[in-house]
Short mmCIF file of C-alpha atoms in Angstrom, two decimals:
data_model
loop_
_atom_site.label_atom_id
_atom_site.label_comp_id
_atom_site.label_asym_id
_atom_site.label_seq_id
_atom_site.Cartn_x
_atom_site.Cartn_y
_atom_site.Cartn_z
CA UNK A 1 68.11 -78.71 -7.88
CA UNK A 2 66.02 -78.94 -4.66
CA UNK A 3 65.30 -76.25 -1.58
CA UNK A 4 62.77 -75.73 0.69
CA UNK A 5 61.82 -72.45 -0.58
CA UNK A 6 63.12 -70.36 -3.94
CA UNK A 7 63.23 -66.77 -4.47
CA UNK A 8 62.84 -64.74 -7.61
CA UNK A 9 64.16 -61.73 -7.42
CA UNK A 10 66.81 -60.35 -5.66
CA UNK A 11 65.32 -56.69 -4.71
CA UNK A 12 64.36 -55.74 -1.49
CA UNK A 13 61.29 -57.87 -1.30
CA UNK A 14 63.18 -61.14 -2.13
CA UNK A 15 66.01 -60.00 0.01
CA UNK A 16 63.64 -59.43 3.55
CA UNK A 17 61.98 -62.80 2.52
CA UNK A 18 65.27 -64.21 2.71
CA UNK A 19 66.29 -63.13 5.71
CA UNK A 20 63.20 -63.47 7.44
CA UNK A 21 63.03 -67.59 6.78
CA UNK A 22 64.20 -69.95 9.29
CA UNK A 23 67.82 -70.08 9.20
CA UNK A 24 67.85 -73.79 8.99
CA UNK A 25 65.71 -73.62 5.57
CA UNK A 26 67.98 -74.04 2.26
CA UNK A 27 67.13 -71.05 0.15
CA UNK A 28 67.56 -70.12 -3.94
CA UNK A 29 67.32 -67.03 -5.18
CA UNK A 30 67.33 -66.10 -8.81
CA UNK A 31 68.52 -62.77 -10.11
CA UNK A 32 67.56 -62.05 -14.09
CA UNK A 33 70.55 -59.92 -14.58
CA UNK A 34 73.25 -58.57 -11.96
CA UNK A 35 72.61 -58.36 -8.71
CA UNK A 36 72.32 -54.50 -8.82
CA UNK A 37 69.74 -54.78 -11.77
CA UNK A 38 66.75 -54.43 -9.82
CA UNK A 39 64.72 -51.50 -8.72
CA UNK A 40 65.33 -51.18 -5.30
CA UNK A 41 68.36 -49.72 -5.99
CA UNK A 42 67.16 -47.03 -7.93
CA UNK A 43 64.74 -45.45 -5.26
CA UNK A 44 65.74 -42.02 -4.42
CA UNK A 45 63.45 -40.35 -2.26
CA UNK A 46 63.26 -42.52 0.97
CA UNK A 47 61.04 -44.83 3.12
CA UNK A 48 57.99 -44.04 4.58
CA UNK A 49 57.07 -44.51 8.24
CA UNK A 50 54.65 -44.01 10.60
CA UNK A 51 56.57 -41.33 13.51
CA UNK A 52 54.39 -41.91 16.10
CA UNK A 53 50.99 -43.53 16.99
CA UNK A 54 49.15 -39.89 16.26
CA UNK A 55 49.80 -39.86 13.11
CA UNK A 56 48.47 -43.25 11.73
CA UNK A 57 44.98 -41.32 10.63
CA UNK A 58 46.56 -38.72 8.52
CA UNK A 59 48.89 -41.30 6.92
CA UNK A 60 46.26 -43.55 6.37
CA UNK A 61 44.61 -41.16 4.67
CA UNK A 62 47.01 -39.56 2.53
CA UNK A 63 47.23 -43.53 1.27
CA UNK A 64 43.83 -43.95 0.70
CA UNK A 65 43.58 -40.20 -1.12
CA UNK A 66 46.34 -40.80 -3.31
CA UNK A 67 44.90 -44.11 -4.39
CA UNK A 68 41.57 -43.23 -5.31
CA UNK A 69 40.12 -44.46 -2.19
CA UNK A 70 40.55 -47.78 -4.45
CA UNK A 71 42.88 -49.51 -1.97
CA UNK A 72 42.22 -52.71 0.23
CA UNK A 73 41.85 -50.57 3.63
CA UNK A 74 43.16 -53.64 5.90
CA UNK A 75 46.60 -53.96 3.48
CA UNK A 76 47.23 -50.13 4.06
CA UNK A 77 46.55 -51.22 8.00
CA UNK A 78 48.71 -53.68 7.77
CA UNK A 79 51.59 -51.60 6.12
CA UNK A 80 51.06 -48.14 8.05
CA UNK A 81 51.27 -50.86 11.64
CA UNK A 82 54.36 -52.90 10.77
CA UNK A 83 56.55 -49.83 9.56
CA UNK A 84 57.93 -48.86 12.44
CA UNK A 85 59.33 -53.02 12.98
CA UNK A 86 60.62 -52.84 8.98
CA UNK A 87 62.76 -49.61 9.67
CA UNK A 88 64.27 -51.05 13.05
CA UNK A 89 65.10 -53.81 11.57
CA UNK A 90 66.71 -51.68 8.65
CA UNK A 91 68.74 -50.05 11.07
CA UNK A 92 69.79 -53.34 13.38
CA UNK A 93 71.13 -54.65 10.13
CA UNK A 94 73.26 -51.63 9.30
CA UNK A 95 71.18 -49.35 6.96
CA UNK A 96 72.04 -45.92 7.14
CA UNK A 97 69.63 -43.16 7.58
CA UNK A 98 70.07 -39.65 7.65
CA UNK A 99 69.69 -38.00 11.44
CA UNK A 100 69.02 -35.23 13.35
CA UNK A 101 71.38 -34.04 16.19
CA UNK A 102 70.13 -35.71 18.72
CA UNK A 103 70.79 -38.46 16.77
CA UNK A 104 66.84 -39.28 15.78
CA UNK A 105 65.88 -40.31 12.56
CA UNK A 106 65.48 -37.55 10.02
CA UNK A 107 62.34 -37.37 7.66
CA UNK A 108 61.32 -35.44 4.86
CA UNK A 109 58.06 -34.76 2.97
CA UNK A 110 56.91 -35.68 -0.89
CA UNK A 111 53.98 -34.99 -2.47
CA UNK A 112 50.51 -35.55 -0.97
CA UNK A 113 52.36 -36.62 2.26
CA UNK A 114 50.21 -34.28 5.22
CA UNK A 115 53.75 -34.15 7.20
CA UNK A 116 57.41 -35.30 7.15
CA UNK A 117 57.24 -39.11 7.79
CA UNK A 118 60.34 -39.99 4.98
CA UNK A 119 63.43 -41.91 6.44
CA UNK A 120 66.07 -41.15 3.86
CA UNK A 121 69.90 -41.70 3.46
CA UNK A 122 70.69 -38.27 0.74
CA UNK A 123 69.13 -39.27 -2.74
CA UNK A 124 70.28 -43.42 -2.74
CA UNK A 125 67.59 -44.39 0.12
CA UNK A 126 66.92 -47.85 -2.37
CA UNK A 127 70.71 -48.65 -2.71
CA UNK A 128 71.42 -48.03 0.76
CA UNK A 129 68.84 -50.35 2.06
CA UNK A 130 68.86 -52.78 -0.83
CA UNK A 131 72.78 -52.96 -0.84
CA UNK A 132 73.06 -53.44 3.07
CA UNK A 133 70.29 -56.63 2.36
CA UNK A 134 72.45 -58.04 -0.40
CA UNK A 135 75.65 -57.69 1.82
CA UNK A 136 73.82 -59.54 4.68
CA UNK A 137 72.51 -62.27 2.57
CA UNK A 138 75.08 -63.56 1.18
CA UNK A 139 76.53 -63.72 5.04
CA UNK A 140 74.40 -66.67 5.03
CA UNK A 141 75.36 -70.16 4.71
CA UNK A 142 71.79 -71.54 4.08
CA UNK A 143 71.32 -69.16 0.83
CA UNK A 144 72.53 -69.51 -2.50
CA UNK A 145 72.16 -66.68 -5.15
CA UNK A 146 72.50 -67.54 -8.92
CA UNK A 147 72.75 -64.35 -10.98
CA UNK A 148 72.15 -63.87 -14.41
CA UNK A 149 69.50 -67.08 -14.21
CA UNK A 150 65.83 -66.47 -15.54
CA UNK A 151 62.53 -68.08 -14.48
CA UNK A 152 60.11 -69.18 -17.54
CA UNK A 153 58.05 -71.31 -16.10
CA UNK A 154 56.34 -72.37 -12.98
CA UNK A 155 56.39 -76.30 -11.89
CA UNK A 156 52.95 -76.99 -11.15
CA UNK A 157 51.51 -80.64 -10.26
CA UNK A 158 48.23 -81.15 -9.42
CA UNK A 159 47.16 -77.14 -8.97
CA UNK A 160 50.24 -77.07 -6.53
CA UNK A 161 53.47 -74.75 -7.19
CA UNK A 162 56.17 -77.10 -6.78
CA UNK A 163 58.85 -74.74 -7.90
CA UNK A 164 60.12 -72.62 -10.71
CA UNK A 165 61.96 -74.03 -14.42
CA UNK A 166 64.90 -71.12 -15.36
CA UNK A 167 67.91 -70.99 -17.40
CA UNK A 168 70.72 -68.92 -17.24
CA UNK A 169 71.05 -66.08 -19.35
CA UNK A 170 73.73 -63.81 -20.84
CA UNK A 171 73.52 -59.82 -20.01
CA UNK A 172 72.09 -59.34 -23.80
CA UNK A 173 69.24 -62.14 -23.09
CA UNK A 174 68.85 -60.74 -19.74
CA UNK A 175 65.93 -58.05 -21.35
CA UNK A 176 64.41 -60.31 -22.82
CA UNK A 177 60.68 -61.73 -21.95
CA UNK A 178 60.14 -65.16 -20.93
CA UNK A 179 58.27 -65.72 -24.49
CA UNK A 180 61.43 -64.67 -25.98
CA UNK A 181 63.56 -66.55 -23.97
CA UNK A 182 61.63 -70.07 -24.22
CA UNK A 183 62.50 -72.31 -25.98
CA UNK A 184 61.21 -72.94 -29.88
CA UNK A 185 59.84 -76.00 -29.27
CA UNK A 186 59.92 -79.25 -27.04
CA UNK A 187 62.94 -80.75 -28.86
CA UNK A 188 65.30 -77.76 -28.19
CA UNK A 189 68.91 -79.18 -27.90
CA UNK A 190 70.16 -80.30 -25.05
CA UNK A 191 73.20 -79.44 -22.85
CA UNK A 192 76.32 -79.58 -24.68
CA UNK A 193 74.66 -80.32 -27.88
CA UNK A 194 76.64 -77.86 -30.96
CA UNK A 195 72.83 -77.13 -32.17
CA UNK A 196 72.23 -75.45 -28.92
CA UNK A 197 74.53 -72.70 -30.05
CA UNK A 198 76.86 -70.44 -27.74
CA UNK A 199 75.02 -69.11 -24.93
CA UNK A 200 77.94 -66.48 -24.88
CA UNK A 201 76.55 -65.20 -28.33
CA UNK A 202 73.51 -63.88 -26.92
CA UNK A 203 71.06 -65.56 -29.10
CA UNK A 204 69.56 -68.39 -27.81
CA UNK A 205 69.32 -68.73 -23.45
CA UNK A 206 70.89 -72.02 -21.92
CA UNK A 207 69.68 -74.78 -21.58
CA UNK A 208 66.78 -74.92 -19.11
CA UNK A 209 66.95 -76.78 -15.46
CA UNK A 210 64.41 -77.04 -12.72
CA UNK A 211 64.54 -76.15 -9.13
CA UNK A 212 62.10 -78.12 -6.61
CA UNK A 213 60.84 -76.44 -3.75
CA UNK A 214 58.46 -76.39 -0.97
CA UNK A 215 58.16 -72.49 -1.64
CA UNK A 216 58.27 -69.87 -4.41
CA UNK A 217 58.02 -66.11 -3.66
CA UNK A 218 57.75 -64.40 -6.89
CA UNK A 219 59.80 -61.05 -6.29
CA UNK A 220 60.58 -59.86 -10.33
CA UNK A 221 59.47 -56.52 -9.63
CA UNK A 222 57.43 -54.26 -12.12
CA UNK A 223 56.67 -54.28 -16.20
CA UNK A 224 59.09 -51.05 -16.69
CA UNK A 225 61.10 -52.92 -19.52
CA UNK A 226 58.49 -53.78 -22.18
CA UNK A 227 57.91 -49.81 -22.28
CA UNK A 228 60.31 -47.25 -24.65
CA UNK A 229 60.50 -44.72 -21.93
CA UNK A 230 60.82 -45.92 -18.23
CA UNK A 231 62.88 -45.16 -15.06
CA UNK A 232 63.02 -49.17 -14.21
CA UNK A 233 66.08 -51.29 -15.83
CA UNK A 234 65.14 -53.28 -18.75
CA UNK A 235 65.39 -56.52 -17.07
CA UNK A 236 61.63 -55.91 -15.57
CA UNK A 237 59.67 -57.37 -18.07
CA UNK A 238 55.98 -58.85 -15.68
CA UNK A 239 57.59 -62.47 -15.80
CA UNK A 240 55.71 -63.08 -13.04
CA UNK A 241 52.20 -61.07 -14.00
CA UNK A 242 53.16 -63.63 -17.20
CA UNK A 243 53.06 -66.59 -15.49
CA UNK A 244 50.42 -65.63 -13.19
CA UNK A 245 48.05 -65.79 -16.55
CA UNK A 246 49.24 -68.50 -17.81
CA UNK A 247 47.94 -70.78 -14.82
CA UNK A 248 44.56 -69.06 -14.46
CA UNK A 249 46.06 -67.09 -11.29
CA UNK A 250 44.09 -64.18 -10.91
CA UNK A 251 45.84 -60.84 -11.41
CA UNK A 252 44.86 -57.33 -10.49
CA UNK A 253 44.52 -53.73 -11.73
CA UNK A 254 47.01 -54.36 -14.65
CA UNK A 255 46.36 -51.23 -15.87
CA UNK A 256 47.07 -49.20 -13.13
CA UNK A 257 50.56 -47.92 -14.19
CA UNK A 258 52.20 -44.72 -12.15
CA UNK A 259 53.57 -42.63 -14.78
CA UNK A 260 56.51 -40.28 -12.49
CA UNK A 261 56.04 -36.39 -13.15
CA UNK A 262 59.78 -36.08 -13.42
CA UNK A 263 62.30 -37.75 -15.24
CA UNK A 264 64.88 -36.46 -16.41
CA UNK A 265 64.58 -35.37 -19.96
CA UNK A 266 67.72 -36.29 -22.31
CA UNK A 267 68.18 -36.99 -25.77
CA UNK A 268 70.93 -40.11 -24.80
CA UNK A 269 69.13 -43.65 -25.48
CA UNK A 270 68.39 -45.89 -22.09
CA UNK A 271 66.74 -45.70 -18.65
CA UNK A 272 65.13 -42.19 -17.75
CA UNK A 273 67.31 -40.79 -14.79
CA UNK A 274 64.51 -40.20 -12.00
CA UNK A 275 64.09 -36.76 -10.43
CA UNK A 276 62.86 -37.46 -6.80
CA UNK A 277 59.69 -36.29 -5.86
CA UNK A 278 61.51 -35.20 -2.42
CA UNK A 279 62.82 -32.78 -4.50
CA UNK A 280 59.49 -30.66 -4.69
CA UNK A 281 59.17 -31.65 -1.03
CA UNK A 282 62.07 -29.66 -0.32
CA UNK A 283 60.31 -26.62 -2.05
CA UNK A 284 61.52 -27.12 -5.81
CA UNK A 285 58.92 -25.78 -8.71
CA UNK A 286 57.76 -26.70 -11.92
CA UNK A 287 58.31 -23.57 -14.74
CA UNK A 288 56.36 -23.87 -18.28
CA UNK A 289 58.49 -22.21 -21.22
CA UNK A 290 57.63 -18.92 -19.55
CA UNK A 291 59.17 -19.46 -16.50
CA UNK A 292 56.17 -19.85 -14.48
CA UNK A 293 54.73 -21.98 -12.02
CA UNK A 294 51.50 -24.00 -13.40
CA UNK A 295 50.77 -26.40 -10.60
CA UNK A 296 50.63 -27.25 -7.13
CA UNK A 297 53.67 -29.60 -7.32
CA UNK A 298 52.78 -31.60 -3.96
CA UNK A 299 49.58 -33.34 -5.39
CA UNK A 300 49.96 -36.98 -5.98
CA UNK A 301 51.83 -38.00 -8.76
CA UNK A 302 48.72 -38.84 -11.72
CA UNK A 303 47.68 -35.03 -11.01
CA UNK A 304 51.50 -33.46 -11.60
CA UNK A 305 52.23 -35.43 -14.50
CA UNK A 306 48.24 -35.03 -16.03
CA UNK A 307 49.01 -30.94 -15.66
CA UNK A 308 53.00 -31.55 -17.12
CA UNK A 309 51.43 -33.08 -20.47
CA UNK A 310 48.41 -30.81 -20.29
CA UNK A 311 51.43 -27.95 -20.17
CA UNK A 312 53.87 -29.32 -22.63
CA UNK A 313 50.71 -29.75 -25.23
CA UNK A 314 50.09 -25.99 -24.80
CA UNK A 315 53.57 -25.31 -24.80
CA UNK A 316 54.21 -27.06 -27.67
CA UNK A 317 57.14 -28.70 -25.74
CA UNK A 318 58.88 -32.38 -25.53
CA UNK A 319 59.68 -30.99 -21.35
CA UNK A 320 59.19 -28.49 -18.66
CA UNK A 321 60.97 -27.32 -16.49
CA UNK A 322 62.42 -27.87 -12.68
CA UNK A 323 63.56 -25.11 -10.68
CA UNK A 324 65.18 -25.73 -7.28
CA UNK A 325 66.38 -21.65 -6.85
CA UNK A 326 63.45 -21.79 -3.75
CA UNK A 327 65.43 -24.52 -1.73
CA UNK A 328 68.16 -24.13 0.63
CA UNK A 329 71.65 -24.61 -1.55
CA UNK A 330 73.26 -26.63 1.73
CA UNK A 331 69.95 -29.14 1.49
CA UNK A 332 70.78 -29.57 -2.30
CA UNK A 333 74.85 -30.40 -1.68
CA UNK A 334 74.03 -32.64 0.91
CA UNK A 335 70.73 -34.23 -0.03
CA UNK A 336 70.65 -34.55 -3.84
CA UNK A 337 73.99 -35.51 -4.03
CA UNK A 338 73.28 -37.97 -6.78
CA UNK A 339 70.77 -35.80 -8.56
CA UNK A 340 72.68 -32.87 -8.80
CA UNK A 341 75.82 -35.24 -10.38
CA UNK A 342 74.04 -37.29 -12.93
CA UNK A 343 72.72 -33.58 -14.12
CA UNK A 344 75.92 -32.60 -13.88
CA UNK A 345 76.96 -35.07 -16.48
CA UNK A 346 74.13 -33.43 -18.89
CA UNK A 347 75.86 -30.39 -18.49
CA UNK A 348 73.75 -28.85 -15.93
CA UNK A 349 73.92 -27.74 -12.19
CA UNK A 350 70.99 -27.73 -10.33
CA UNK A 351 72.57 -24.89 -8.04
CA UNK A 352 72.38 -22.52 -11.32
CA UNK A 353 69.77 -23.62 -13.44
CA UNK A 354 66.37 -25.52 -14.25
CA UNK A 355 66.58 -28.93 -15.68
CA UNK A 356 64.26 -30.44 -18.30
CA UNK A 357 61.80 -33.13 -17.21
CA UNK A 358 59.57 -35.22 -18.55
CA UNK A 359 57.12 -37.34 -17.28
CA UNK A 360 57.81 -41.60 -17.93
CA UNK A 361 56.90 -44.96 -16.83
CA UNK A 362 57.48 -45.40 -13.37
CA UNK A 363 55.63 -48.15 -11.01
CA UNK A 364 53.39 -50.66 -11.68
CA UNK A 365 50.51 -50.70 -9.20
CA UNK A 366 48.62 -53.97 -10.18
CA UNK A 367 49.87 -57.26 -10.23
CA UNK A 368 49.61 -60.44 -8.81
CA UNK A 369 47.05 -60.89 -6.62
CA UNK A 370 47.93 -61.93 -3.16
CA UNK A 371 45.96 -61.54 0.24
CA UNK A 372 47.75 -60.43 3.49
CA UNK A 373 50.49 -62.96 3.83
CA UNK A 374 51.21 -63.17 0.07
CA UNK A 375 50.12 -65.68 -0.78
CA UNK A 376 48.54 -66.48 -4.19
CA UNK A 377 45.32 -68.72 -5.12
CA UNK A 378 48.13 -71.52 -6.00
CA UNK A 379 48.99 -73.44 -2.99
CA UNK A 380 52.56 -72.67 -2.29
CA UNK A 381 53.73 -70.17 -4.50
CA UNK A 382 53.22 -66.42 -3.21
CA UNK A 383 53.85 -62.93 -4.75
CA UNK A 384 55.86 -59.81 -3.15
CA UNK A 385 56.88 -56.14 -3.88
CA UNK A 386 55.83 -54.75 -7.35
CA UNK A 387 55.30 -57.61 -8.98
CA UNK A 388 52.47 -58.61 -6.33
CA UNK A 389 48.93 -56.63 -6.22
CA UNK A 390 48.03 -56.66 -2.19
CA UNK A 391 46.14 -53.71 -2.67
CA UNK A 392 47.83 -51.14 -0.69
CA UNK A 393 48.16 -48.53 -3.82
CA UNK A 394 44.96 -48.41 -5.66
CA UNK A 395 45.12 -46.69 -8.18
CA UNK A 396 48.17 -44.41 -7.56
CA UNK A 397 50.47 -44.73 -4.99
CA UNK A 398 51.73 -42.35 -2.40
CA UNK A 399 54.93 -41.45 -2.60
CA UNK A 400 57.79 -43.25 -0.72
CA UNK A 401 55.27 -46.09 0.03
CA UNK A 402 57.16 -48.67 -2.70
CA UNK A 403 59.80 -49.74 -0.50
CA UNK A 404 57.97 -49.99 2.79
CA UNK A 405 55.27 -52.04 1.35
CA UNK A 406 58.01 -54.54 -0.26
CA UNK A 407 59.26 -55.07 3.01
CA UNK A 408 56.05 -55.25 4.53
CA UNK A 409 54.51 -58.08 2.67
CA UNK A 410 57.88 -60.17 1.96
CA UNK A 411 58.36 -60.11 5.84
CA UNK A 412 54.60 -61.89 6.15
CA UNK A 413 55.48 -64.19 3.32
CA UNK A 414 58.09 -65.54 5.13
CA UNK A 415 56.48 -66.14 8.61
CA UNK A 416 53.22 -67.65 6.75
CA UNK A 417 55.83 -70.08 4.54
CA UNK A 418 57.41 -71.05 7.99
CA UNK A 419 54.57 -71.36 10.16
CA UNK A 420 51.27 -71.25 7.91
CA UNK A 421 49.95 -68.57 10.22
CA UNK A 422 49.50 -65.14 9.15
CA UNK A 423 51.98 -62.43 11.39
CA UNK A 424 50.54 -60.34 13.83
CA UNK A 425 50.54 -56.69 13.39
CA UNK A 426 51.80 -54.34 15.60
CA UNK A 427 49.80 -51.76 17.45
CA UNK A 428 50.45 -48.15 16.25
CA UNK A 429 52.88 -46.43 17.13
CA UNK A 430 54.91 -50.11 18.10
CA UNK A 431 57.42 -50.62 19.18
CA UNK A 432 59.52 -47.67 19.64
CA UNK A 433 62.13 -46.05 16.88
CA UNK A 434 64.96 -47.65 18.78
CA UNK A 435 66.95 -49.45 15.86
CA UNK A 436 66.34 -52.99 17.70
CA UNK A 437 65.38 -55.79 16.27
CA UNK A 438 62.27 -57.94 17.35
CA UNK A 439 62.38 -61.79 16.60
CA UNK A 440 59.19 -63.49 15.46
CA UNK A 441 59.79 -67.09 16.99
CA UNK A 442 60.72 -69.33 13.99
CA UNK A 443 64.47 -68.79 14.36
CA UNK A 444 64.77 -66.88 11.22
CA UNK A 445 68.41 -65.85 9.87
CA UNK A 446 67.79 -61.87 11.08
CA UNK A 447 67.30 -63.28 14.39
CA UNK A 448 70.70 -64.82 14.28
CA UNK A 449 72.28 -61.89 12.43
CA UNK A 450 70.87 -59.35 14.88
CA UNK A 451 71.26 -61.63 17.66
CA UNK A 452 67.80 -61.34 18.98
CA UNK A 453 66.52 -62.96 21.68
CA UNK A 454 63.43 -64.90 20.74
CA UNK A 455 61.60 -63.90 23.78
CA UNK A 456 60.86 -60.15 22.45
CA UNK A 457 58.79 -61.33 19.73
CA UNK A 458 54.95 -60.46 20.24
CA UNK A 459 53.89 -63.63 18.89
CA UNK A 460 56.75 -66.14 19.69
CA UNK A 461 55.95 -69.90 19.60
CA UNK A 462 58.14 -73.11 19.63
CA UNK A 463 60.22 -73.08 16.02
CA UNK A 464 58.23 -74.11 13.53
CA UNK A 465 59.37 -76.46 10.48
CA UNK A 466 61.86 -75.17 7.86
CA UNK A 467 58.79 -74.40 5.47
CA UNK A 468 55.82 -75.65 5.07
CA UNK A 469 54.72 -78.37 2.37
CA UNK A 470 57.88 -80.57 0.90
CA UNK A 471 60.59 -80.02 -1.58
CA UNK A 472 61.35 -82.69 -3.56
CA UNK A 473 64.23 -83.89 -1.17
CA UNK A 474 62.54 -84.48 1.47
#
């Protein structure tokens, strides 16, 4: 199979990417499992954004404090600039937000967060944004999504990524890691060969094919599946932190892992049901076995969870508690809508009654490392969202940041694999909240979909090439 670029990963960072390339570019994108098995759609509390110019210092800083002062200053830059472009374009491509009456965008605050700068739609912000993307994607003649397909290996020839190998994969296989899903050795069956066994049966993957392409974005999202107790779906397993080591690719902070105050504690087997941290931004508390408050629940997420362990060891507990008796009881029916069902289902109302947490796996900080346009150290291939480590998080990362920095970074792989130059930032504060989208000059397939005239873009030039570098059929 050739392309000009391929995309693995179908969450919102391999999405934007998608959207963002030339129209005229032949895209593949790769999705491990189904096309709703990624993490995107499991973010809750909302988007970050920067409201207006003022308040790029405090929001820079609340970054850079909840990071450990260990993040690459010009990637927060970067992200903080460009927000206000990502969420317009969010909103030109039919994403719904919540609103004010006068119809502005409505924000909330989660911990460590100075202010209010959250755009949210209820509790689903991730599968209201990531399901609009999906929907527009595959309006797109020049894109082609295989799901249930699997990268395990990287084509590389002469230090150059020339594409990815993958196989397709049953649901069962799906969770599996590429060293699990590779073949035994180098005379594996081939296609159609009865030693090959059923793919159907869930014990050995399909045979393996190759795609060629001028491009490969790396978009598989965090390392949540390898771990007992996580809030990400199994599928995540670092395929691409895998592969990054294999070729000598230098990765970053791999041991910077965000483990989330509050997940829901249950006894039932599977992913941990995420509480959103907007919930203490709304004024929730955290209760110890007594019924009393032990911490200042709007610190950034390593200090909650440190005191909810330090708590349940002195407790003597597997949880603590969450108590949302301080916030308004219209804010919980229409903002946790979600939240308050799913603990509904454990047989407990949020309106009446504390719920259990616990703290679990979360977000994977490190990654990949990638430099401003993400791209990697391997000519041609680049990294995006959590799988990718452009330094914006440091050590910990501020709430609500995930999603915006996905978008970010995906949006500047694309322009750099169209154009090989790097996208220029807005000014802060640019361009207004007005829901409109701005075209960067390459013709990209949001320019047609928004219908955007060219012209508004603040660094349009004649249409570059497809992609840069060749596929294999050309």
């Amino acid at each position: 199979m050739d392309c000009d670029v391929v995309i693995v990963g179908c969450g919102v960072a391999g999405l934007y990417a998608a959207l963002n390339l030339p129209a005229t570019s032949r895209v593949v994108m790769l999705s491990k499992g189904e096309l709703d098995e990624c993490d995107s759609m499991l973010a809750q509390g909302g988007i970050c954004v920067l409201p207006e110019g003022d308040d790029y210092d405090s929001f820079f800083e609340d970054t850079m404090r909840a990071g450990h002062f260990e993040n690459r200053r010009e990637s927060v830059d970067i992200m903080i600039r460009s927000s206000r472009s990502v969420i317009n374009d969010l909103v030109a491509l039919g994403v719904e937000f919540n609103r004010e009456a006068d119809g502005s965008l409505a924000f909330t605050r989660e911990g460590a967060h100075a202010r209010p700068r959250i755009a949210f739609y209820r509790d689903v912000t991730g599968k209201a944004i990531t399901s609009k993307l999906l929907e527009r994607v595959q309006q797109l003649p020049n894109v082609e999504i295989l799901d249930h397909t699997a990268m395990i290996d990287l084509l590389v020839e002469e230090g150059e990524c020339r594409g990815v190998v993958a196989c397709p994969v049953t649901e069962e296989q799906s969770v599996q890691t590429i060293d699990e899903l590779m073949p035994e050795d180098a005379t594996a069956p081939a296609a159609g060969d009865p030693a090959a066994g059923d793919p159907a049966a869930g014990t050995r993957p399909a045979p393996a094919f190759e795609i060629h392409a001028g491009a490969t974005l790396l978009a598989t999202g965090g390392i949540g599946g390898v771990y007992q107790h996580s809030t990400n779906f199994p599928q995540l397993t670092g395929d691409a932190v895998y592969l990054a080591t294999k070729y000598g690719l230098e990765t970053e902070h791999l041991d910077y892992v965000q483990i989330h105050p509050t997940g829901l504690y249950s006894q039932r087997p599977g992913r941990t049901f995420l509480i959103s941290e907007s919930c203490r931004g709304e004024g929730a508390v955290l209760l110890n076995q007594a019924g009393e408050r032990f911490v200042d629940e709007l610190q950034p997420r390593d200090v909650v969870a440190a005191a909810i362990r330090e708590q349940m060891r002195a407790d003597g507990s597997e949880h603590e508690w969450l108590s949302f008796a301080p916030v308004d009881p219209a804010v919980v029916r229409e903002h946790f809508v979600n939240i308050r069902q799913r603990c509904l289902e454990e047989g407990r109302d949020i309106l009446d009654e504390s719920i259990p947490v616990v703290p679990t796996q979360h977000y994977f900080m490190g990654g990949v490392r990638v430099d401003r346009d993400s791209a990697t150290a391997m000519p041609h291939l680049y990294a995006a969202g959590e799988t990718s480590c452009n330094g914006v998080h440091g050590r910990n990362r501020l709430a609500s940041n995930s999603l915006l920095e996905a978008l970010v970074f995906a949006r500047r792989a694309a322009y750099n694999i169209a154009t090989g130059r790097s996208l220029e930032v807005e000014a802060a504060g640019e361009p207004a909240l007005d829901g409109a989208h701005r075209a960067t000059g390459i013709d990209a397939s949001i320019d047609r979909l928004c219908a955007a005239p060219a012209s508004s873009a603040p660094n349009a030039s004649d249409p570059a090439s497809p992609v840069r570098g060749e596929s294999s059929s050309k």
